[in-house]
Short mmCIF file of C-alpha atoms in Angstrom, two decimals:
data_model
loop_
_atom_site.label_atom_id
_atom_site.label_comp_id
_atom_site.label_asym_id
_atom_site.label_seq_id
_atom_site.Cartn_x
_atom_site.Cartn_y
_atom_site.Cartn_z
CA UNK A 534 60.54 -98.33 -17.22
CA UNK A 535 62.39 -99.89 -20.37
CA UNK A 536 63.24 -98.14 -23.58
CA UNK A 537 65.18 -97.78 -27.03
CA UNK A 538 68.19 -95.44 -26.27
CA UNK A 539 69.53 -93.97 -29.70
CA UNK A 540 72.99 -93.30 -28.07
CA UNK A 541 73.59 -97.31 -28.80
CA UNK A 542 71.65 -99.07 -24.96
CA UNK A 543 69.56 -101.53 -25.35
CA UNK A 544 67.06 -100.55 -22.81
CA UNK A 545 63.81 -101.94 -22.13
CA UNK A 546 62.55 -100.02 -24.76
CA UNK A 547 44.85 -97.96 -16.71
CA UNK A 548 42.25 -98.13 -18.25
CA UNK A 549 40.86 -99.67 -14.77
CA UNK A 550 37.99 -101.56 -15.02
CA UNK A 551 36.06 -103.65 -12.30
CA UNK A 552 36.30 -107.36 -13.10
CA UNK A 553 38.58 -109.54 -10.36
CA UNK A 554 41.41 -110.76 -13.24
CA UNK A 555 41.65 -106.99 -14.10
CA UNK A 556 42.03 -105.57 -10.28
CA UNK A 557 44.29 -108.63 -9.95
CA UNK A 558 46.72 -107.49 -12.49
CA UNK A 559 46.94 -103.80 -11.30
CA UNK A 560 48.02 -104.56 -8.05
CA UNK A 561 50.63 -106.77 -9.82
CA UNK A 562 52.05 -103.46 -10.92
CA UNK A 563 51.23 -101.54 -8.13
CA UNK A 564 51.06 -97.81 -9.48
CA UNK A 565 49.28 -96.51 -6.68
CA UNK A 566 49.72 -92.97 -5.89
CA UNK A 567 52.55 -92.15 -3.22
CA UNK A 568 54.74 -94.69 -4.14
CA UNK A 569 58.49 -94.69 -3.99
CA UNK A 570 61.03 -96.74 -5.52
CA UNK A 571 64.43 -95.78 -5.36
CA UNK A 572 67.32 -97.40 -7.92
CA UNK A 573 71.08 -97.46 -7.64
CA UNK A 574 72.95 -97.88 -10.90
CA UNK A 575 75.66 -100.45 -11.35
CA UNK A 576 77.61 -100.50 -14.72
CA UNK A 577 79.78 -103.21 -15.69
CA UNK A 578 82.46 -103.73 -18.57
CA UNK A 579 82.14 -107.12 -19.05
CA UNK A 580 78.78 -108.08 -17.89
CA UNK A 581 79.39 -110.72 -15.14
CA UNK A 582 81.29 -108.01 -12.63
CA UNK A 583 79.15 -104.62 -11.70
CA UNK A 584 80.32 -101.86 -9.77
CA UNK A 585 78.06 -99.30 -7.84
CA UNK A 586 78.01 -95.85 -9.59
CA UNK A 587 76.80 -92.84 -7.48
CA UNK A 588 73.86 -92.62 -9.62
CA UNK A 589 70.33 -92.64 -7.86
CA UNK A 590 67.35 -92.73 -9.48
CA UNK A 591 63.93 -92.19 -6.77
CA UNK A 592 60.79 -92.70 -8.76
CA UNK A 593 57.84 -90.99 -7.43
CA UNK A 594 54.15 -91.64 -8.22
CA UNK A 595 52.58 -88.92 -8.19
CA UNK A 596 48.65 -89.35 -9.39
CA UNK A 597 47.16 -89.62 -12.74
CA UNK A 598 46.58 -87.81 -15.87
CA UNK A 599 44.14 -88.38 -19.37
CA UNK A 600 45.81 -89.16 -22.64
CA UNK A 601 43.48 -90.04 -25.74
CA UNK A 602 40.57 -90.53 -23.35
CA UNK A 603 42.91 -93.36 -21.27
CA UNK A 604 43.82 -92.73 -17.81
CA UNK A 605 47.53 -93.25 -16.98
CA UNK A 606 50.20 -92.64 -14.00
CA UNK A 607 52.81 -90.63 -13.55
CA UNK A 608 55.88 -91.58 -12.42
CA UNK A 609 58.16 -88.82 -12.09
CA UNK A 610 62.29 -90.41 -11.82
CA UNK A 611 64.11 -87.17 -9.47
CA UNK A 612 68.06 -88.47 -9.94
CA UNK A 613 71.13 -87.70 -8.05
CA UNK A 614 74.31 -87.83 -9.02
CA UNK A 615 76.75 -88.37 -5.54
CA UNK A 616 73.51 -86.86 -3.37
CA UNK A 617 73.77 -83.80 -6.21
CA UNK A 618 70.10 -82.93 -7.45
CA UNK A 619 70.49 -83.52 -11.68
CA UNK A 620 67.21 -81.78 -12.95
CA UNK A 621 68.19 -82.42 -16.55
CA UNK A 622 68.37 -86.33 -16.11
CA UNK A 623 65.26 -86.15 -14.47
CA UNK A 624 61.79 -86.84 -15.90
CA UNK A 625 57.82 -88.18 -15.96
CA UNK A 626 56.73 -90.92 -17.76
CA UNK A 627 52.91 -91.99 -17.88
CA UNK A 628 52.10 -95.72 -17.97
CA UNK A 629 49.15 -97.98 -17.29
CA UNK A 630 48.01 -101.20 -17.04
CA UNK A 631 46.30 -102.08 -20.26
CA UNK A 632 42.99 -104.64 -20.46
CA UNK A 633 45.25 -107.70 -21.47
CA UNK A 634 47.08 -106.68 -18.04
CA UNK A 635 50.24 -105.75 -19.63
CA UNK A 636 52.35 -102.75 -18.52
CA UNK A 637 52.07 -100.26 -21.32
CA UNK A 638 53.63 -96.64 -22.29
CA UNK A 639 51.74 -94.04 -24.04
CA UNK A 640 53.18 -95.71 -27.23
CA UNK A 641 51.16 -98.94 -26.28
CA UNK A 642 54.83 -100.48 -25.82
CA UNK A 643 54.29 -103.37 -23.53
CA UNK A 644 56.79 -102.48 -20.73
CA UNK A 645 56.39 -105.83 -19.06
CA UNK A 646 53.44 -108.33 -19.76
CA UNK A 647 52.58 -109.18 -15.90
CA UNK A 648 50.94 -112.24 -15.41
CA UNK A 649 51.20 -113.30 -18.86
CA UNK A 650 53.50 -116.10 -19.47
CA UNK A 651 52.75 -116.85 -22.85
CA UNK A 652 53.20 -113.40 -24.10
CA UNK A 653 55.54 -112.78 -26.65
CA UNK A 654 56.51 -110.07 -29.15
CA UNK A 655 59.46 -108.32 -31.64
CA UNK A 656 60.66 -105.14 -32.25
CA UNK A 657 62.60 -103.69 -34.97
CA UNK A 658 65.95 -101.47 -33.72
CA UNK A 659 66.30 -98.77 -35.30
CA UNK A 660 69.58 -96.38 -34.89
CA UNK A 661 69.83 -93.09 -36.89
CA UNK A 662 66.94 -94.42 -39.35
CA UNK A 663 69.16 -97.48 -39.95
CA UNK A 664 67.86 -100.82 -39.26
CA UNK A 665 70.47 -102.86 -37.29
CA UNK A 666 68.12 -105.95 -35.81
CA UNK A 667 65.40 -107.52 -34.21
CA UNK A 668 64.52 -107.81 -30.41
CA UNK A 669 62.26 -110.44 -29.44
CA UNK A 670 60.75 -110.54 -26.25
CA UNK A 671 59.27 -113.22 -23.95
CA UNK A 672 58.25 -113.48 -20.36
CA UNK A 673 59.74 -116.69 -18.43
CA UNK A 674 58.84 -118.79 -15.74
CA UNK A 675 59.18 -116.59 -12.40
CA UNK A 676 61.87 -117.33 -10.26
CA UNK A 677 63.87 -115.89 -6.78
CA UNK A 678 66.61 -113.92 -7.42
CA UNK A 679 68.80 -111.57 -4.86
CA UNK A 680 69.08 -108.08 -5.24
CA UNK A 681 71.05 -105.56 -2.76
CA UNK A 682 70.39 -108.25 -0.14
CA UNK A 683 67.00 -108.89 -0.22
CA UNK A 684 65.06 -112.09 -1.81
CA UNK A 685 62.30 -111.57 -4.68
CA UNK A 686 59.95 -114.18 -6.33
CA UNK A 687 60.49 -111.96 -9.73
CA UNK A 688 58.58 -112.67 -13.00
CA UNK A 689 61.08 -111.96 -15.78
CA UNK A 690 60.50 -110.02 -19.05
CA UNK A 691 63.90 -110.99 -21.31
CA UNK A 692 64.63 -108.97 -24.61
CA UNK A 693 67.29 -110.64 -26.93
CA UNK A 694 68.91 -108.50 -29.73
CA UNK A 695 69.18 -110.27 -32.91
CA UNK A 696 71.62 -108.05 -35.02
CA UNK A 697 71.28 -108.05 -38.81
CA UNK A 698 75.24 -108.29 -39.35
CA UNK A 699 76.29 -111.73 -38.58
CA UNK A 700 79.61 -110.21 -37.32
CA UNK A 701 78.00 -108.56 -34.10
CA UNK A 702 77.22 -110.24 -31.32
CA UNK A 703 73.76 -110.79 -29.80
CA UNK A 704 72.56 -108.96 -26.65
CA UNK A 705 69.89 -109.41 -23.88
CA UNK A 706 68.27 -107.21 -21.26
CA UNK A 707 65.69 -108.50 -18.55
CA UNK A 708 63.46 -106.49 -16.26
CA UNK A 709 62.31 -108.35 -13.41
CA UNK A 710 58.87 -107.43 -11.55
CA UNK A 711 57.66 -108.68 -8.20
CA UNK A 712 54.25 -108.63 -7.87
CA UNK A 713 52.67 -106.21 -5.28
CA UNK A 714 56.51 -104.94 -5.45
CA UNK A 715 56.89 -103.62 -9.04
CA UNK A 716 60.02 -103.89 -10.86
CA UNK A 717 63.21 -104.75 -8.84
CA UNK A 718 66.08 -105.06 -11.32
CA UNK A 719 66.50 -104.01 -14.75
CA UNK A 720 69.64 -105.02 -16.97
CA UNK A 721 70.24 -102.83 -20.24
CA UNK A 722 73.01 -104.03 -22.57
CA UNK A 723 75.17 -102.21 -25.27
CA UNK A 724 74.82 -102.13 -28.59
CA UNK A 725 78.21 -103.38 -29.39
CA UNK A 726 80.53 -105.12 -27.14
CA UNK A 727 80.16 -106.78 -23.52
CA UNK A 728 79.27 -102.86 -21.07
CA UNK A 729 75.83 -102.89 -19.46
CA UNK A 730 74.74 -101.49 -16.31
CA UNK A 731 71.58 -102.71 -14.28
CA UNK A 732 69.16 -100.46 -12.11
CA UNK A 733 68.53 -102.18 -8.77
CA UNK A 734 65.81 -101.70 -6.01
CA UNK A 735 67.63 -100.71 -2.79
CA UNK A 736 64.72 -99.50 -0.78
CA UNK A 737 60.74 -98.78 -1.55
CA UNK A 738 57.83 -97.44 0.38
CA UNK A 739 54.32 -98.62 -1.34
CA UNK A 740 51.13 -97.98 -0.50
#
């Protein structure tokens, strides 16, 4: 659920088969139909202190569909702003677990690499046409962390911005994925300066 946002955030930019290590991986992900995740957003100005917004973001699944002969899930994200209904902020995206067990878009984007700890990869940011870095991404050991209260052994997917001019500061954003759970907390940084806001698990009902 991360992506390239042209407006300057760095955002984190199922082919099911039978064999064990491949069931094993989808239910890392968990994208079974009837799920429910639902996000609050917290934005902060200088990174370190986040304040709630009244920004809620409930995330649906709602079955499957066939792109280029691959199957994939939808996911459709119904947001509220302050309990208000906001159809135009709200969307589908389609995603699937590919065979290497990675979390993929219809791109082939790897969204989060799941099990994989030695994955790796870069990707070129691009704003307006104009080239303006590198962000190279790695998983990491996994680790508890504490989000809204609650306690998640979290495999973390990390994405550091490299910027081309030496005069801008580097940047980071991490999703972090429980298995079984799916993602719990997702941190997307500015382009420029020290503002990011994070989209946090606050409740979920999984099948």
């Amino acid at each position: 659920m991360k992506k390239i946002i042209t407006l300057g955030i760095l955002g984190i930019l199922l082919a099911s088969c039978s064999s064990d290590s491949e069931n094993s991986e989808d239910n890392f992900f968990n994208l079974n139909t009837g799920n429910l995740r639902v996000y609050k957003r917290f934005i902060s100005g200088d990174g370190i202190t986040f304040s709630p917004t009244t920004r809620i973001d409930s995330v649906f699944t709602t079955g499957d569909t066939i792109i280029s002969g691959l199957t994939y899930e939808k996911f459709y994200h119904k947001v509220y702003e302050a309990d208000v209904f906001v159809e135009p902020h709200s969307f589908t995206e389609t995603l699937r677990v590919d065979a290497n067990g990675h979390l993929v878009n219809v791109a082939g984007f790897v969204l989060h690499p799941g099990y994989d700890q030695n994955f790796t990869a870069i990707r070129e940011y691009f704003l307006q046409d104009e080239l303006y870095g590198n962000i190279n991404y790695q998983s990491e050991n996994p680790m508890d962390v504490m989000v809204e209260g609650e306690t998640y052994n979290v495999y973390p997917y990390i994405g550091n911005y490299i910027p081309l001019d030496p005069g801008q500061e580097e940047q980071s954003q991490f999703d972090y994925y429980k298995p079984g759970v799916g993602l719990v907390n997702q941190h997307c940084s500015a382009l420029m300066g020290t503002s990011c806001y994070e989209a946090r698990l606050i409740s979920y009902q999984i099948n």
